[in-house]
PDB file of C-alpha atoms in Angstrom:
ATOM      1  CA  UNK A 147     168.317 207.284  96.589  1.00 94.00           C
ATOM      2  CA  UNK A 148     168.812 210.971  97.300  1.00 98.00           C
ATOM      3  CA  UNK A 149     170.044 212.190  93.976  1.00 98.00           C
ATOM      4  CA  UNK A 150     170.200 210.289  90.684  1.00 98.00           C
ATOM      5  CA  UNK A 151     171.053 212.185  87.468  1.00 98.00           C
ATOM      6  CA  UNK A 152     171.178 210.254  84.329  1.00 98.00           C
ATOM      7  CA  UNK A 153     172.521 211.889  81.319  1.00 98.00           C
ATOM      8  CA  UNK A 154     170.868 215.230  82.284  1.00 98.00           C
ATOM      9  CA  UNK A 155     171.493 218.492  80.337  1.00 98.00           C
ATOM     10  CA  UNK A 156     170.167 221.936  80.843  1.00 98.00           C
ATOM     11  CA  UNK A 157     169.832 224.518  77.979  1.00 97.00           C
ATOM     12  CA  UNK A 158     169.017 228.100  78.893  1.00 93.00           C
ATOM     13  CA  UNK A 159     168.637 230.843  76.318  1.00 93.00           C
ATOM     14  CA  UNK A 160     170.010 228.713  73.609  1.00 94.00           C
ATOM     15  CA  UNK A 161     173.201 227.718  75.547  1.00 96.00           C
ATOM     16  CA  UNK A 162     173.999 224.440  77.363  1.00 97.00           C
ATOM     17  CA  UNK A 163     174.607 225.143  80.934  1.00 97.00           C
ATOM     18  CA  UNK A 164     174.844 221.586  81.992  1.00 98.00           C
ATOM     19  CA  UNK A 165     175.888 218.662  79.678  1.00 98.00           C
ATOM     20  CA  UNK A 166     175.651 214.829  80.139  1.00 98.00           C
ATOM     21  CA  UNK A 167     175.683 214.827  84.049  1.00 98.00           C
ATOM     22  CA  UNK A 168     175.662 211.482  85.746  1.00 99.00           C
ATOM     23  CA  UNK A 169     175.630 211.621  89.518  1.00 99.00           C
ATOM     24  CA  UNK A 170     174.316 209.216  92.053  1.00 98.00           C
ATOM     25  CA  UNK A 171     174.096 210.193  95.790  1.00 98.00           C
ATOM     26  CA  UNK A 172     172.895 207.389  98.282  1.00 97.00           C
ATOM     27  CA  UNK A 173     171.477 208.154 101.681  1.00 95.00           C
ATOM     28  CA  UNK A 174     173.965 208.680 104.353  1.00 92.00           C
ATOM     29  CA  UNK A 175     176.707 209.839 101.963  1.00 96.00           C
ATOM     30  CA  UNK A 176     178.348 213.303 102.171  1.00 98.00           C
ATOM     31  CA  UNK A 177     179.529 214.813  98.987  1.00 99.00           C
ATOM     32  CA  UNK A 178     181.656 217.788  97.986  1.00 99.00           C
ATOM     33  CA  UNK A 179     180.545 219.639  94.779  1.00 99.00           C
ATOM     34  CA  UNK A 180     183.635 221.485  93.598  1.00 98.00           C
ATOM     35  CA  UNK A 181     183.857 223.854  90.692  1.00 97.00           C
ATOM     36  CA  UNK A 182     185.178 227.271  89.668  1.00 95.00           C
ATOM     37  CA  UNK A 183     183.058 230.134  89.185  1.00 92.00           C
ATOM     38  CA  UNK A 184     180.883 229.583  86.094  1.00 93.00           C
ATOM     39  CA  UNK A 185     181.271 225.889  86.312  1.00 96.00           C
ATOM     40  CA  UNK A 186     177.560 225.274  86.643  1.00 97.00           C
ATOM     41  CA  UNK A 187     177.278 224.578  90.339  1.00 97.00           C
ATOM     42  CA  UNK A 188     174.488 226.941  90.840  1.00 94.00           C
ATOM     43  CA  UNK A 189     172.435 225.561  87.816  1.00 96.00           C
ATOM     44  CA  UNK A 190     172.902 221.992  89.193  1.00 98.00           C
ATOM     45  CA  UNK A 191     171.742 222.934  92.703  1.00 96.00           C
ATOM     46  CA  UNK A 192     168.751 224.657  91.147  1.00 94.00           C
ATOM     47  CA  UNK A 193     167.861 221.413  89.428  1.00 95.00           C
ATOM     48  CA  UNK A 194     168.249 219.392  92.512  1.00 96.00           C
ATOM     49  CA  UNK A 195     165.857 221.710  94.360  1.00 94.00           C
ATOM     50  CA  UNK A 196     163.384 221.577  91.351  1.00 93.00           C
ATOM     51  CA  UNK A 197     163.731 225.109  90.337  1.00 91.00           C
ATOM     52  CA  UNK A 198     164.910 223.808  86.966  1.00 93.00           C
ATOM     53  CA  UNK A 199     163.942 220.661  84.986  1.00 94.00           C
ATOM     54  CA  UNK A 200     166.475 218.898  82.741  1.00 96.00           C
ATOM     55  CA  UNK A 201     166.298 219.723  78.967  1.00 97.00           C
ATOM     56  CA  UNK A 202     167.439 216.175  78.391  1.00 98.00           C
ATOM     57  CA  UNK A 203     167.956 213.193  80.674  1.00 98.00           C
ATOM     58  CA  UNK A 204     166.411 211.785  83.745  1.00 97.00           C
ATOM     59  CA  UNK A 205     166.577 213.370  87.182  1.00 97.00           C
ATOM     60  CA  UNK A 206     165.418 211.745  90.363  1.00 96.00           C
ATOM     61  CA  UNK A 207     165.511 213.563  93.806  1.00 96.00           C
ATOM     62  CA  UNK A 208     164.488 211.859  97.066  1.00 96.00           C
ATOM     63  CA  UNK A 209     162.858 209.039  94.924  1.00 93.00           C
ATOM     64  CA  UNK A 210     160.826 211.528  93.002  1.00 92.00           C
ATOM     65  CA  UNK A 211     161.354 211.417  89.180  1.00 93.00           C
ATOM     66  CA  UNK A 212     160.976 214.721  87.566  1.00 92.00           C
ATOM     67  CA  UNK A 213     157.984 214.778  85.204  1.00 86.00           C
ATOM     68  CA  UNK A 214     156.405 211.866  86.955  1.00 79.00           C
ATOM     69  CA  UNK A 215     155.717 213.344  90.464  1.00 70.00           C
ATOM     70  CA  UNK A 216     154.593 216.535  91.962  1.00 73.00           C
ATOM     71  CA  UNK A 217     157.543 218.542  92.899  1.00 77.00           C
ATOM     72  CA  UNK A 218     158.302 222.118  93.706  1.00 78.00           C
ATOM     73  CA  UNK A 219     157.439 223.204  97.207  1.00 81.00           C
ATOM     74  CA  UNK A 220     156.731 219.739  98.480  1.00 87.00           C
ATOM     75  CA  UNK A 221     160.143 218.559  97.544  1.00 91.00           C
ATOM     76  CA  UNK A 222     162.030 221.718  98.801  1.00 90.00           C
ATOM     77  CA  UNK A 223     160.573 221.219 102.198  1.00 90.00           C
ATOM     78  CA  UNK A 224     162.765 217.999 102.386  1.00 95.00           C
ATOM     79  CA  UNK A 225     165.847 219.866 101.400  1.00 95.00           C
ATOM     80  CA  UNK A 226     167.659 222.166 103.846  1.00 95.00           C
ATOM     81  CA  UNK A 227     169.388 224.946 101.736  1.00 93.00           C
ATOM     82  CA  UNK A 228     172.051 227.333 103.129  1.00 94.00           C
ATOM     83  CA  UNK A 229     173.075 229.949 100.684  1.00 89.00           C
ATOM     84  CA  UNK A 230     174.031 233.524 100.347  1.00 80.00           C
ATOM     85  CA  UNK A 231     170.807 234.106  98.243  1.00 79.00           C
ATOM     86  CA  UNK A 232     168.646 233.053 101.210  1.00 80.00           C
ATOM     87  CA  UNK A 233     170.620 235.304 103.628  1.00 79.00           C
ATOM     88  CA  UNK A 234     169.866 238.376 101.381  1.00 77.00           C
ATOM     89  CA  UNK A 235     166.028 237.710 101.658  1.00 76.00           C
ATOM     90  CA  UNK A 236     165.798 237.367 105.389  1.00 82.00           C
ATOM     91  CA  UNK A 237     164.262 239.975 107.676  1.00 79.00           C
ATOM     92  CA  UNK A 238     167.529 241.075 109.345  1.00 80.00           C
ATOM     93  CA  UNK A 239     165.612 242.735 112.210  1.00 86.00           C
ATOM     94  CA  UNK A 240     164.371 239.284 113.316  1.00 90.00           C
ATOM     95  CA  UNK A 241     166.096 237.635 116.164  1.00 94.00           C
ATOM     96  CA  UNK A 242     168.380 234.566 115.492  1.00 95.00           C
ATOM     97  CA  UNK A 243     165.684 232.461 117.335  1.00 96.00           C
ATOM     98  CA  UNK A 244     162.899 233.810 115.052  1.00 94.00           C
ATOM     99  CA  UNK A 245     164.988 233.143 111.964  1.00 94.00           C
ATOM    100  CA  UNK A 246     165.530 229.601 112.948  1.00 95.00           C
ATOM    101  CA  UNK A 247     161.817 229.086 113.906  1.00 95.00           C
ATOM    102  CA  UNK A 248     160.805 230.319 110.613  1.00 92.00           C
ATOM    103  CA  UNK A 249     162.498 227.240 109.000  1.00 93.00           C
ATOM    104  CA  UNK A 250     159.656 225.165 110.613  1.00 92.00           C
ATOM    105  CA  UNK A 251     157.285 226.776 108.147  1.00 90.00           C
ATOM    106  CA  UNK A 252     159.728 227.085 105.164  1.00 87.00           C
ATOM    107  CA  UNK A 253     158.943 230.808 105.277  1.00 83.00           C
ATOM    108  CA  UNK A 254     160.883 234.049 105.063  1.00 82.00           C
ATOM    109  CA  UNK A 255     159.769 235.674 108.200  1.00 80.00           C
ATOM    110  CA  UNK A 256     157.717 234.284 111.133  1.00 83.00           C
ATOM    111  CA  UNK A 257     153.999 234.678 110.302  1.00 86.00           C
ATOM    112  CA  UNK A 258     152.573 231.799 112.351  1.00 86.00           C
ATOM    113  CA  UNK A 259     152.693 230.823 116.050  1.00 88.00           C
ATOM    114  CA  UNK A 260     155.168 228.148 116.580  1.00 89.00           C
ATOM    115  CA  UNK A 261     154.239 225.095 118.710  1.00 94.00           C
ATOM    116  CA  UNK A 262     156.052 224.193 121.794  1.00 95.00           C
ATOM    117  CA  UNK A 263     157.646 221.305 120.002  1.00 97.00           C
ATOM    118  CA  UNK A 264     159.044 223.671 117.361  1.00 95.00           C
ATOM    119  CA  UNK A 265     160.333 226.046 119.888  1.00 96.00           C
ATOM    120  CA  UNK A 266     162.001 223.232 121.803  1.00 97.00           C
ATOM    121  CA  UNK A 267     163.569 221.937 118.629  1.00 96.00           C
ATOM    122  CA  UNK A 268     164.872 225.273 117.730  1.00 97.00           C
ATOM    123  CA  UNK A 269     166.582 225.614 121.093  1.00 96.00           C
ATOM    124  CA  UNK A 270     168.125 222.254 120.860  1.00 95.00           C
ATOM    125  CA  UNK A 271     169.464 222.993 117.462  1.00 95.00           C
ATOM    126  CA  UNK A 272     170.863 226.233 118.767  1.00 95.00           C
ATOM    127  CA  UNK A 273     172.611 224.495 121.580  1.00 94.00           C
ATOM    128  CA  UNK A 274     173.905 221.744 119.236  1.00 92.00           C
ATOM    129  CA  UNK A 275     175.314 224.196 116.687  1.00 93.00           C
ATOM    130  CA  UNK A 276     176.783 226.655 119.119  1.00 92.00           C
ATOM    131  CA  UNK A 277     174.376 229.574 118.537  1.00 94.00           C
ATOM    132  CA  UNK A 278     172.318 229.568 121.804  1.00 95.00           C
ATOM    133  CA  UNK A 279     174.185 232.411 123.231  1.00 96.00           C
ATOM    134  CA  UNK A 280     172.912 234.900 120.702  1.00 96.00           C
ATOM    135  CA  UNK A 281     169.368 233.561 120.329  1.00 95.00           C
ATOM    136  CA  UNK A 282     167.693 236.977 121.087  1.00 96.00           C
ATOM    137  CA  UNK A 283     170.092 239.168 119.151  1.00 97.00           C
ATOM    138  CA  UNK A 284     169.000 240.703 115.884  1.00 95.00           C
ATOM    139  CA  UNK A 285     170.215 238.683 112.859  1.00 93.00           C
ATOM    140  CA  UNK A 286     171.720 241.910 111.500  1.00 92.00           C
ATOM    141  CA  UNK A 287     174.100 242.247 114.539  1.00 96.00           C
ATOM    142  CA  UNK A 288     175.649 238.870 114.129  1.00 94.00           C
ATOM    143  CA  UNK A 289     178.966 238.191 112.530  1.00 94.00           C
ATOM    144  CA  UNK A 290     179.085 236.181 109.262  1.00 92.00           C
ATOM    145  CA  UNK A 291     179.975 233.015 110.877  1.00 93.00           C
ATOM    146  CA  UNK A 292     177.232 233.306 113.486  1.00 95.00           C
ATOM    147  CA  UNK A 293     174.741 233.982 110.667  1.00 94.00           C
ATOM    148  CA  UNK A 294     175.804 230.834 108.974  1.00 94.00           C
ATOM    149  CA  UNK A 295     175.216 228.771 112.083  1.00 96.00           C
ATOM    150  CA  UNK A 296     171.773 230.238 112.400  1.00 96.00           C
ATOM    151  CA  UNK A 297     171.112 229.370 108.760  1.00 95.00           C
ATOM    152  CA  UNK A 298     172.245 225.867 109.318  1.00 96.00           C
ATOM    153  CA  UNK A 299     169.934 225.423 112.354  1.00 96.00           C
ATOM    154  CA  UNK A 300     167.068 226.854 110.283  1.00 94.00           C
ATOM    155  CA  UNK A 301     167.653 224.497 107.400  1.00 96.00           C
ATOM    156  CA  UNK A 302     167.467 221.483 109.997  1.00 96.00           C
ATOM    157  CA  UNK A 303     164.052 222.553 111.470  1.00 95.00           C
ATOM    158  CA  UNK A 304     161.990 220.445 109.082  1.00 94.00           C
ATOM    159  CA  UNK A 305     164.180 217.351 109.529  1.00 95.00           C
ATOM    160  CA  UNK A 306     165.344 217.415 105.847  1.00 96.00           C
ATOM    161  CA  UNK A 307     166.590 214.336 104.018  1.00 97.00           C
ATOM    162  CA  UNK A 308     169.161 216.423 102.237  1.00 98.00           C
ATOM    163  CA  UNK A 309     171.173 219.504 103.336  1.00 98.00           C
ATOM    164  CA  UNK A 310     173.010 221.629 100.778  1.00 98.00           C
ATOM    165  CA  UNK A 311     175.700 223.973 102.098  1.00 98.00           C
ATOM    166  CA  UNK A 312     176.366 226.340  99.289  1.00 96.00           C
ATOM    167  CA  UNK A 313     179.654 228.105  99.805  1.00 95.00           C
ATOM    168  CA  UNK A 314     178.955 228.677 103.519  1.00 95.00           C
ATOM    169  CA  UNK A 315     182.307 229.845 104.352  1.00 95.00           C
ATOM    170  CA  UNK A 316     182.345 232.839 101.747  1.00 92.00           C
ATOM    171  CA  UNK A 317     183.570 236.001 103.325  1.00 90.00           C
ATOM    172  CA  UNK A 318     184.796 234.469 106.528  1.00 95.00           C
ATOM    173  CA  UNK A 319     188.207 235.083 108.127  1.00 95.00           C
ATOM    174  CA  UNK A 320     190.410 232.177 108.830  1.00 96.00           C
ATOM    175  CA  UNK A 321     189.248 231.701 112.538  1.00 96.00           C
ATOM    176  CA  UNK A 322     185.612 232.193 111.663  1.00 95.00           C
ATOM    177  CA  UNK A 323     185.896 229.687 108.771  1.00 97.00           C
ATOM    178  CA  UNK A 324     187.562 227.215 111.028  1.00 97.00           C
ATOM    179  CA  UNK A 325     185.072 227.517 113.663  1.00 95.00           C
ATOM    180  CA  UNK A 326     182.129 227.140 111.112  1.00 96.00           C
ATOM    181  CA  UNK A 327     183.914 224.045 109.538  1.00 97.00           C
ATOM    182  CA  UNK A 328     184.243 222.446 113.031  1.00 96.00           C
ATOM    183  CA  UNK A 329     180.368 223.060 113.540  1.00 95.00           C
ATOM    184  CA  UNK A 330     179.771 221.283 110.017  1.00 96.00           C
ATOM    185  CA  UNK A 331     182.090 218.541 111.042  1.00 96.00           C
ATOM    186  CA  UNK A 332     180.159 217.884 114.226  1.00 92.00           C
ATOM    187  CA  UNK A 333     176.894 217.995 112.306  1.00 93.00           C
ATOM    188  CA  UNK A 334     178.099 215.474 109.755  1.00 94.00           C
ATOM    189  CA  UNK A 335     179.129 213.000 112.394  1.00 91.00           C
ATOM    190  CA  UNK A 336     175.657 213.124 114.016  1.00 87.00           C
ATOM    191  CA  UNK A 337     173.966 209.689 113.766  1.00 83.00           C
ATOM    192  CA  UNK A 338     170.706 211.451 112.750  1.00 86.00           C
ATOM    193  CA  UNK A 339     172.508 213.808 110.144  1.00 92.00           C
ATOM    194  CA  UNK A 340     170.973 213.885 106.681  1.00 96.00           C
ATOM    195  CA  UNK A 341     172.955 213.598 103.496  1.00 98.00           C
ATOM    196  CA  UNK A 342     174.949 216.704 102.957  1.00 98.00           C
ATOM    197  CA  UNK A 343     176.191 218.319  99.778  1.00 98.00           C
ATOM    198  CA  UNK A 344     178.993 220.815 100.391  1.00 98.00           C
ATOM    199  CA  UNK A 345     179.557 223.309  97.483  1.00 98.00           C
ATOM    200  CA  UNK A 346     182.809 225.179  97.206  1.00 97.00           C
ATOM    201  CA  UNK A 347     185.580 226.425  95.127  1.00 95.00           C
ATOM    202  CA  UNK A 348     188.095 226.433  97.891  1.00 96.00           C
ATOM    203  CA  UNK A 349     189.974 223.131  98.358  1.00 96.00           C
ATOM    204  CA  UNK A 350     190.997 223.896 101.964  1.00 96.00           C
ATOM    205  CA  UNK A 351     187.482 223.624 103.204  1.00 98.00           C
ATOM    206  CA  UNK A 352     186.949 219.964 102.225  1.00 98.00           C
ATOM    207  CA  UNK A 353     186.608 218.103 105.514  1.00 98.00           C
ATOM    208  CA  UNK A 354     187.361 214.335 106.128  1.00 97.00           C
ATOM    209  CA  UNK A 355     183.682 213.588 106.466  1.00 97.00           C
ATOM    210  CA  UNK A 356     183.124 214.394 102.867  1.00 98.00           C
ATOM    211  CA  UNK A 357     184.158 210.991 101.483  1.00 96.00           C
ATOM    212  CA  UNK A 358     182.947 211.605  97.880  1.00 98.00           C
ATOM    213  CA  UNK A 359     183.687 214.480  95.501  1.00 99.00           C
ATOM    214  CA  UNK A 360     182.427 215.637  92.109  1.00 99.00           C
ATOM    215  CA  UNK A 361     184.558 218.050  90.073  1.00 99.00           C
ATOM    216  CA  UNK A 362     182.418 220.169  87.732  1.00 99.00           C
ATOM    217  CA  UNK A 363     183.979 222.082  84.818  1.00 98.00           C
ATOM    218  CA  UNK A 364     182.186 223.914  82.105  1.00 97.00           C
ATOM    219  CA  UNK A 365     178.954 222.301  82.844  1.00 98.00           C
ATOM    220  CA  UNK A 366     180.308 218.750  82.715  1.00 98.00           C
ATOM    221  CA  UNK A 367     181.486 216.135  85.144  1.00 99.00           C
ATOM    222  CA  UNK A 368     185.229 216.198  85.005  1.00 99.00           C
ATOM    223  CA  UNK A 369     185.706 213.473  87.594  1.00 99.00           C
ATOM    224  CA  UNK A 370     183.728 211.950  90.534  1.00 98.00           C
ATOM    225  CA  UNK A 371     184.397 209.302  93.143  1.00 98.00           C
ATOM    226  CA  UNK A 372     186.269 208.954  96.475  1.00 98.00           C
ATOM    227  CA  UNK A 373     187.704 212.268  97.591  1.00 98.00           C
ATOM    228  CA  UNK A 374     191.140 210.828  98.082  1.00 97.00           C
ATOM    229  CA  UNK A 375     191.077 209.462  94.584  1.00 98.00           C
ATOM    230  CA  UNK A 376     189.836 212.680  93.046  1.00 98.00           C
ATOM    231  CA  UNK A 377     191.900 215.228  94.866  1.00 98.00           C
ATOM    232  CA  UNK A 378     195.206 214.327  93.555  1.00 97.00           C
ATOM    233  CA  UNK A 379     198.008 216.488  91.960  1.00 96.00           C
ATOM    234  CA  UNK A 380     197.583 214.686  88.708  1.00 97.00           C
ATOM    235  CA  UNK A 381     193.748 214.891  88.484  1.00 98.00           C
ATOM    236  CA  UNK A 382     193.756 218.511  89.549  1.00 98.00           C
ATOM    237  CA  UNK A 383     196.603 219.516  87.215  1.00 97.00           C
ATOM    238  CA  UNK A 384     194.427 218.207  84.331  1.00 98.00           C
ATOM    239  CA  UNK A 385     191.321 219.892  85.846  1.00 98.00           C
ATOM    240  CA  UNK A 386     192.908 223.391  86.043  1.00 97.00           C
ATOM    241  CA  UNK A 387     195.217 222.862  82.977  1.00 96.00           C
ATOM    242  CA  UNK A 388     197.819 224.238  85.296  1.00 95.00           C
ATOM    243  CA  UNK A 389     200.486 222.378  87.383  1.00 96.00           C
ATOM    244  CA  UNK A 390     199.348 222.031  90.851  1.00 96.00           C
ATOM    245  CA  UNK A 391     200.278 220.033  93.947  1.00 96.00           C
ATOM    246  CA  UNK A 392     197.718 218.706  96.611  1.00 97.00           C
ATOM    247  CA  UNK A 393     199.172 218.410 100.064  1.00 96.00           C
ATOM    248  CA  UNK A 394     197.126 216.737 102.821  1.00 96.00           C
ATOM    249  CA  UNK A 395     197.372 218.114 106.262  1.00 95.00           C
ATOM    250  CA  UNK A 396     195.087 216.829 109.101  1.00 94.00           C
ATOM    251  CA  UNK A 397     193.073 214.850 106.450  1.00 95.00           C
ATOM    252  CA  UNK A 398     192.384 218.076 104.621  1.00 97.00           C
ATOM    253  CA  UNK A 399     193.703 219.051 101.216  1.00 97.00           C
ATOM    254  CA  UNK A 400     195.709 222.069 100.343  1.00 96.00           C
ATOM    255  CA  UNK A 401     196.388 223.346  96.986  1.00 95.00           C
ATOM    256  CA  UNK A 402     199.458 224.952  95.702  1.00 94.00           C
ATOM    257  CA  UNK A 403     201.364 225.771  92.494  1.00 93.00           C
ATOM    258  CA  UNK A 404     203.428 222.687  91.902  1.00 86.00           C
ATOM    259  CA  UNK A 405     206.719 224.525  92.262  1.00 73.00           C
ATOM    260  CA  UNK A 406     205.796 225.648  95.621  1.00 53.00           C
ATOM    261  CA  UNK A 407     205.312 222.192  97.032  1.00 46.00           C
ATOM    262  CA  UNK A 408     208.658 221.767  98.742  1.00 49.00           C
ATOM    263  CA  UNK A 409     208.377 225.270 100.160  1.00 44.00           C
ATOM    264  CA  UNK A 410     205.110 224.596 101.886  1.00 47.00           C
ATOM    265  CA  UNK A 411     206.362 221.447 103.350  1.00 46.00           C
TER     266      UNK A 411
END
């Protein structure tokens, strides 16, 4: 089991941030965690990564139950995280290759000498993810889409059992976003790909490889299950408390105000 949350709640500064969360992710599954700003997505991710422990309930990640097993850094080495927070902490003068190699040590910056095996793995990942051509360029000189590919490669250096992509398409224009999503699609289809949690509040980013979706609202699970059963006009109209229509195109959902449905067709 990758993630098993059983009635978990999180209270911070006297306020419940998460309430009565039940969520089970099995190995090999790829999930979308969808929620508006302030829904509690970041708090839930921090709990999965063992930065927070639940105030109530039982939390198990990668078969380690919180409170009964040593967690922290040892668990996080098995989780590949791609987030804007990580990007802000990187040494932007380092090359893309050095940034990726640092993932082998789970460090910010490269302080140890990589082995030949590590170097070969980094080069292999760069070729797989389409970032080999700018291996020697400073990270600061890369486009936002190129940076995200580098971070995904970095996250895979330790052969994680779980990869969390926390709003990776934020700030990308249409073309860059679609190119990044194509890379993620290819990654998810690899036989050796770990479980992926894709976090977003943009419906159009949800790819067909993400067969399950959890909707988070106000710190609670609003709905969860098969993506095609969750991302419906009726379910999302109730979720938003606003009339919306879900239009599927190329196995991806598009969201519109209900009155605009016929126009978009």
